[in-house]
Amino acid sequence: EPEVTQTPSHQVTQMGQEVILRCVPISNHLYFYWYRQILGQKVEFLVSFYNNEISEKSEIFDDQFSVERPDGSNFTLKIRSTKLEDSAMYFCASRPEAAQPQHFGDGTRLSIL
Amino acid sequence: QKEVEQNSGPLSVPEGAIASLNCTYSDRGSQSFFWYRQYSGKSPELIMSIYSNGDKEDGRFTAQLNKASQYVSLLIRDSQPSDSATYLCAVVPSGNTPLVFGKGTRLSVIA
């Protein structure tokens, strides 16, 4: 069964450094998402991406964050200058069309020191 | 503010019993409803989706939706220790908006 693939599984970074989290969505899916989950808290929406542009973003997704689909397969989340509070699990998700279920990758655990 | 509410638990049931998980949502216009299972340190895994009022069964799982009461539930029959996890209720408020998650209910199935 096709899967959403995320790399790396764990990223440790010094505060203030830039990080890029990578995702390969399922190949025929059209909608792409990033979510995060701080330890012990709920899954929170960051940004959605459709037709090569951001379709919606949350208050969390400030100027430090950006997303890109540099080619036909990868979908990346960049955090320009990381803060301690960015430490969380980051999940990529994709779905084929509107109202269909989203399928999640295994996540990247981001630890900011 | 679109909210999804769940009892955080833990909900403890004996092996073989029925586990009943509940969820309420605030946006009356919501159209799509999902249950995800999340093991500790892992990603959400889709269990059930439901879009219209009534019951939907898939194996040991039954999802129930009541839009008038803004209420979604998940029943797990013949609960197994491997069902022990956090169950996340997620709602799409309208067609293309992202999922809004509840905090999840932690289920513990005791052998």
mmCIF file of C-alpha atoms in Angstrom:
data_model
loop_
_atom_site.group_PDB
_atom_site.id
_atom_site.type_symbol
_atom_site.label_atom_id
_atom_site.label_comp_id
_atom_site.label_asym_id
_atom_site.label_seq_id
_atom_site.Cartn_x
_atom_site.Cartn_y
_atom_site.Cartn_z
ATOM 1 C CA GLU A 1 0.000 0.000 0.000
ATOM 2 C CA PRO A 2 1.403 3.475 -0.890
ATOM 3 C CA GLU A 3 2.783 5.446 2.042
ATOM 4 C CA VAL A 4 3.729 8.987 2.931
ATOM 5 C CA THR A 5 7.473 8.980 3.592
ATOM 6 C CA GLN A 6 9.219 11.441 5.895
ATOM 7 C CA THR A 7 12.918 12.066 6.482
ATOM 8 C CA PRO A 8 14.753 12.287 8.764
ATOM 9 C CA SER A 9 13.012 10.357 11.519
ATOM 10 C CA HIS A 10 14.841 12.401 14.158
ATOM 11 C CA GLN A 11 16.562 15.768 13.809
ATOM 12 C CA VAL A 12 18.584 17.410 16.570
ATOM 13 C CA THR A 13 19.491 21.049 15.962
ATOM 14 C CA GLN A 14 20.933 23.977 17.864
ATOM 15 C CA MET A 15 18.586 26.872 18.561
ATOM 16 C CA GLY A 16 18.774 29.488 15.817
ATOM 17 C CA GLN A 17 19.745 27.018 13.114
ATOM 18 C CA GLU A 18 17.700 26.285 10.016
ATOM 19 C CA VAL A 19 16.076 22.888 9.522
ATOM 20 C CA ILE A 20 14.426 21.311 6.516
ATOM 21 C CA LEU A 21 11.995 18.462 7.009
ATOM 22 C CA ARG A 22 11.252 16.334 3.981
ATOM 23 C CA CYS A 23 8.178 14.459 2.853
ATOM 24 C CA VAL A 24 7.263 12.374 -0.152
ATOM 25 C CA PRO A 25 3.448 12.289 -0.372
ATOM 26 C CA ILE A 26 1.536 9.455 -2.004
ATOM 27 C CA SER A 27 2.020 9.858 -5.743
ATOM 28 C CA ASN A 28 -1.561 10.502 -6.944
ATOM 29 C CA HIS A 29 -2.475 12.767 -4.029
ATOM 30 C CA LEU A 30 -3.214 16.427 -4.656
ATOM 31 C CA TYR A 31 -3.462 17.989 -1.208
ATOM 32 C CA PHE A 32 -0.507 18.159 1.175
ATOM 33 C CA TYR A 33 -0.322 19.164 4.821
ATOM 34 C CA TRP A 34 2.072 19.717 7.658
ATOM 35 C CA TYR A 35 0.971 19.211 11.256
ATOM 36 C CA ARG A 36 2.906 19.247 14.476
ATOM 37 C CA GLN A 37 2.385 17.614 17.861
ATOM 38 C CA ILE A 38 4.178 18.909 20.917
ATOM 39 C CA LEU A 39 4.756 16.127 23.448
ATOM 40 C CA GLY A 40 1.537 15.371 25.332
ATOM 41 C CA GLN A 41 -0.561 17.796 23.307
ATOM 42 C CA LYS A 42 -2.974 17.591 20.402
ATOM 43 C CA VAL A 43 -2.066 17.418 16.729
ATOM 44 C CA GLU A 44 -2.074 20.982 15.359
ATOM 45 C CA PHE A 45 -2.414 22.129 11.765
ATOM 46 C CA LEU A 46 0.414 24.196 10.307
ATOM 47 C CA VAL A 47 -0.149 24.581 6.570
ATOM 48 C CA SER A 48 -1.907 23.094 3.583
ATOM 49 C CA PHE A 49 -0.666 23.097 -0.007
ATOM 50 C CA TYR A 50 -2.581 22.568 -3.223
ATOM 51 C CA ASN A 51 -1.843 23.301 -6.864
ATOM 52 C CA ASN A 52 1.673 24.473 -6.040
ATOM 53 C CA GLU A 53 0.673 27.094 -3.525
ATOM 54 C CA ILE A 54 -0.305 27.476 0.110
ATOM 55 C CA SER A 55 -4.065 27.131 0.458
ATOM 56 C CA GLU A 56 -4.337 27.725 4.187
ATOM 57 C CA LYS A 57 -2.038 28.318 7.155
ATOM 58 C CA SER A 58 -2.476 28.542 10.894
ATOM 59 C CA GLU A 59 -1.292 31.194 13.344
ATOM 60 C CA ILE A 60 1.634 28.925 14.180
ATOM 61 C CA PHE A 61 2.924 29.159 10.610
ATOM 62 C CA ASP A 62 4.666 32.517 10.917
ATOM 63 C CA ASP A 63 7.469 34.049 8.852
ATOM 64 C CA GLN A 64 9.977 31.546 10.239
ATOM 65 C CA PHE A 65 8.213 28.753 8.372
ATOM 66 C CA SER A 66 8.062 28.043 4.667
ATOM 67 C CA VAL A 67 7.001 25.163 2.464
ATOM 68 C CA GLU A 68 8.106 24.134 -0.963
ATOM 69 C CA ARG A 69 7.422 21.475 -3.534
ATOM 70 C CA PRO A 70 10.690 21.685 -5.441
ATOM 71 C CA ASP A 71 9.928 18.815 -7.815
ATOM 72 C CA GLY A 72 7.077 16.442 -8.588
ATOM 73 C CA SER A 73 7.559 14.305 -5.520
ATOM 74 C CA ASN A 74 9.086 16.122 -2.528
ATOM 75 C CA PHE A 75 7.276 18.449 -0.140
ATOM 76 C CA THR A 76 9.473 20.274 2.368
ATOM 77 C CA LEU A 77 8.954 22.300 5.529
ATOM 78 C CA LYS A 78 11.698 24.779 6.415
ATOM 79 C CA ILE A 79 12.089 26.479 9.769
ATOM 80 C CA ARG A 80 14.484 29.347 9.267
ATOM 81 C CA SER A 81 15.665 30.098 12.806
ATOM 82 C CA THR A 82 14.570 27.428 15.233
ATOM 83 C CA LYS A 83 13.394 28.126 18.760
ATOM 84 C CA LEU A 84 13.210 25.798 21.746
ATOM 85 C CA GLU A 85 9.421 25.734 21.442
ATOM 86 C CA ASP A 86 9.699 24.292 17.916
ATOM 87 C CA SER A 87 10.614 20.957 19.489
ATOM 88 C CA ALA A 88 7.817 18.589 18.463
ATOM 89 C CA MET A 89 6.831 15.754 16.156
ATOM 90 C CA TYR A 90 6.156 17.067 12.667
ATOM 91 C CA PHE A 91 3.779 15.074 10.508
ATOM 92 C CA CYS A 92 3.279 15.328 6.778
ATOM 93 C CA ALA A 93 -0.071 14.196 5.380
ATOM 94 C CA SER A 94 -1.629 13.928 1.952
ATOM 95 C CA ARG A 95 -4.984 13.063 0.421
ATOM 96 C CA PRO A 96 -6.188 12.448 -3.123
ATOM 97 C CA GLU A 97 -9.109 14.891 -3.299
ATOM 98 C CA ALA A 98 -11.421 16.998 -1.179
ATOM 99 C CA ALA A 99 -13.117 15.338 1.798
ATOM 100 C CA GLN A 100 -11.098 12.133 1.450
ATOM 101 C CA PRO A 101 -9.123 10.932 4.467
ATOM 102 C CA GLN A 102 -5.635 12.236 5.008
ATOM 103 C CA HIS A 103 -2.822 9.728 5.306
ATOM 104 C CA PHE A 104 0.044 10.538 7.627
ATOM 105 C CA GLY A 105 3.745 9.842 7.403
ATOM 106 C CA ASP A 106 5.674 8.410 10.346
ATOM 107 C CA GLY A 107 6.780 11.887 11.404
ATOM 108 C CA THR A 108 10.036 13.661 12.169
ATOM 109 C CA ARG A 109 10.939 14.198 15.780
ATOM 110 C CA LEU A 110 12.584 17.641 15.956
ATOM 111 C CA SER A 111 14.641 18.393 19.054
ATOM 112 C CA ILE A 112 15.974 21.927 19.504
ATOM 113 C CA LEU A 113 18.844 22.313 21.967
ATOM 114 C CA GLN B 1 -12.831 28.799 17.030
ATOM 115 C CA LYS B 2 -13.574 25.297 15.748
ATOM 116 C CA GLU B 3 -13.235 22.791 18.556
ATOM 117 C CA VAL B 4 -13.259 19.043 18.867
ATOM 118 C CA GLU B 5 -13.708 17.710 22.386
ATOM 119 C CA GLN B 6 -12.828 14.289 23.733
ATOM 120 C CA ASN B 7 -12.557 12.822 27.200
ATOM 121 C CA SER B 8 -8.821 12.325 27.723
ATOM 122 C CA GLY B 9 -9.301 9.145 29.760
ATOM 123 C CA PRO B 10 -7.711 6.816 30.444
ATOM 124 C CA LEU B 11 -10.554 4.488 29.555
ATOM 125 C CA SER B 12 -9.850 1.009 30.860
ATOM 126 C CA VAL B 13 -11.783 -2.009 29.576
ATOM 127 C CA PRO B 14 -11.194 -5.746 30.035
ATOM 128 C CA GLU B 15 -10.111 -7.832 27.082
ATOM 129 C CA GLY B 16 -13.127 -8.927 25.020
ATOM 130 C CA ALA B 17 -15.333 -6.040 26.149
ATOM 131 C CA ILE B 18 -16.732 -3.193 24.058
ATOM 132 C CA ALA B 19 -14.851 0.097 24.242
ATOM 133 C CA SER B 20 -16.907 3.226 23.580
ATOM 134 C CA LEU B 21 -15.152 6.450 22.631
ATOM 135 C CA ASN B 22 -16.960 9.750 22.243
ATOM 136 C CA CYS B 23 -16.335 13.071 20.552
ATOM 137 C CA THR B 24 -18.244 16.331 20.129
ATOM 138 C CA TYR B 25 -17.514 19.126 17.686
ATOM 139 C CA SER B 26 -18.463 22.783 17.571
ATOM 140 C CA ASP B 27 -18.825 23.556 13.848
ATOM 141 C CA ARG B 28 -22.333 22.555 12.782
ATOM 142 C CA GLY B 29 -21.325 22.739 9.125
ATOM 143 C CA SER B 30 -18.713 19.996 9.459
ATOM 144 C CA GLN B 31 -18.987 17.338 6.764
ATOM 145 C CA SER B 32 -16.257 14.769 7.279
ATOM 146 C CA PHE B 33 -15.347 12.864 10.422
ATOM 147 C CA PHE B 34 -12.451 10.546 11.114
ATOM 148 C CA TRP B 35 -11.072 8.351 13.843
ATOM 149 C CA TYR B 36 -7.324 7.878 14.025
ATOM 150 C CA ARG B 37 -5.378 5.583 16.323
ATOM 151 C CA GLN B 38 -2.033 6.787 17.659
ATOM 152 C CA TYR B 39 0.423 4.590 19.496
ATOM 153 C CA SER B 40 2.891 6.370 21.749
ATOM 154 C CA GLY B 41 5.573 8.117 19.699
ATOM 155 C CA LYS B 42 3.953 7.118 16.412
ATOM 156 C CA SER B 43 1.896 8.889 13.770
ATOM 157 C CA PRO B 44 -1.916 8.925 13.536
ATOM 158 C CA GLU B 45 -3.265 5.892 11.685
ATOM 159 C CA LEU B 46 -6.689 6.118 10.029
ATOM 160 C CA ILE B 47 -9.239 3.728 11.538
ATOM 161 C CA MET B 48 -12.596 4.944 10.253
ATOM 162 C CA SER B 49 -14.166 7.711 8.220
ATOM 163 C CA ILE B 50 -17.835 8.665 8.305
ATOM 164 C CA TYR B 51 -19.694 11.309 6.353
ATOM 165 C CA SER B 52 -23.437 10.786 6.938
ATOM 166 C CA ASN B 53 -25.671 10.239 9.945
ATOM 167 C CA GLY B 54 -25.945 6.717 11.282
ATOM 168 C CA ASP B 55 -23.583 3.813 11.803
ATOM 169 C CA LYS B 56 -20.679 2.567 9.725
ATOM 170 C CA GLU B 57 -19.109 -0.789 10.518
ATOM 171 C CA ASP B 58 -15.681 -2.098 9.555
ATOM 172 C CA GLY B 59 -14.654 -5.322 11.241
ATOM 173 C CA ARG B 60 -14.563 -4.790 15.013
ATOM 174 C CA PHE B 61 -15.009 -1.031 14.621
ATOM 175 C CA THR B 62 -18.267 0.907 14.346
ATOM 176 C CA ALA B 63 -18.397 4.666 13.881
ATOM 177 C CA GLN B 64 -21.593 6.520 14.740
ATOM 178 C CA LEU B 65 -22.460 10.037 13.629
ATOM 179 C CA ASN B 66 -25.258 12.300 14.823
ATOM 180 C CA LYS B 67 -24.980 15.688 13.142
ATOM 181 C CA ALA B 68 -27.977 17.132 14.986
ATOM 182 C CA SER B 69 -26.214 16.493 18.299
ATOM 183 C CA GLN B 70 -22.749 17.229 16.818
ATOM 184 C CA TYR B 71 -21.555 13.925 18.176
ATOM 185 C CA VAL B 72 -19.318 11.176 16.818
ATOM 186 C CA SER B 73 -18.481 7.922 18.524
ATOM 187 C CA LEU B 74 -16.323 4.865 17.941
ATOM 188 C CA LEU B 75 -17.161 1.426 19.276
ATOM 189 C CA ILE B 76 -14.510 -1.270 19.421
ATOM 190 C CA ARG B 77 -15.934 -4.749 19.896
ATOM 191 C CA ASP B 78 -13.969 -7.656 21.346
ATOM 192 C CA SER B 79 -11.258 -5.274 22.557
ATOM 193 C CA GLN B 80 -7.706 -6.636 22.458
ATOM 194 C CA PRO B 81 -4.607 -5.500 24.369
ATOM 195 C CA SER B 82 -3.193 -4.401 21.001
ATOM 196 C CA ASP B 83 -6.034 -1.853 20.799
ATOM 197 C CA SER B 84 -4.434 0.026 23.697
ATOM 198 C CA ALA B 85 -3.580 3.417 22.212
ATOM 199 C CA THR B 86 -4.798 6.993 22.021
ATOM 200 C CA TYR B 87 -7.798 7.465 19.742
ATOM 201 C CA LEU B 88 -8.029 10.795 17.982
ATOM 202 C CA CYS B 89 -11.265 12.237 16.692
ATOM 203 C CA ALA B 90 -10.725 14.555 13.720
ATOM 204 C CA VAL B 91 -13.186 16.741 11.863
ATOM 205 C CA VAL B 92 -13.034 18.635 8.581
ATOM 206 C CA PRO B 93 -15.146 21.770 9.107
ATOM 207 C CA SER B 94 -15.716 22.192 5.352
ATOM 208 C CA GLY B 95 -14.595 20.538 2.137
ATOM 209 C CA ASN B 96 -11.011 21.678 1.780
ATOM 210 C CA THR B 97 -10.066 22.896 5.217
ATOM 211 C CA PRO B 98 -7.568 20.957 7.306
ATOM 212 C CA LEU B 99 -8.326 18.455 10.007
ATOM 213 C CA VAL B 100 -9.159 19.725 13.464
ATOM 214 C CA PHE B 101 -8.131 17.161 16.056
ATOM 215 C CA GLY B 102 -9.345 16.468 19.531
ATOM 216 C CA LYS B 103 -6.812 15.816 22.284
ATOM 217 C CA GLY B 104 -7.525 12.107 22.071
ATOM 218 C CA THR B 105 -8.798 9.456 24.461
ATOM 219 C CA ARG B 106 -6.280 7.014 25.889
ATOM 220 C CA LEU B 107 -7.664 3.462 25.834
ATOM 221 C CA SER B 108 -6.179 0.700 27.927
ATOM 222 C CA VAL B 109 -7.365 -2.868 27.313
ATOM 223 C CA ILE B 110 -6.538 -5.078 30.257
ATOM 224 C CA ALA B 111 -5.729 -8.744 29.572
#
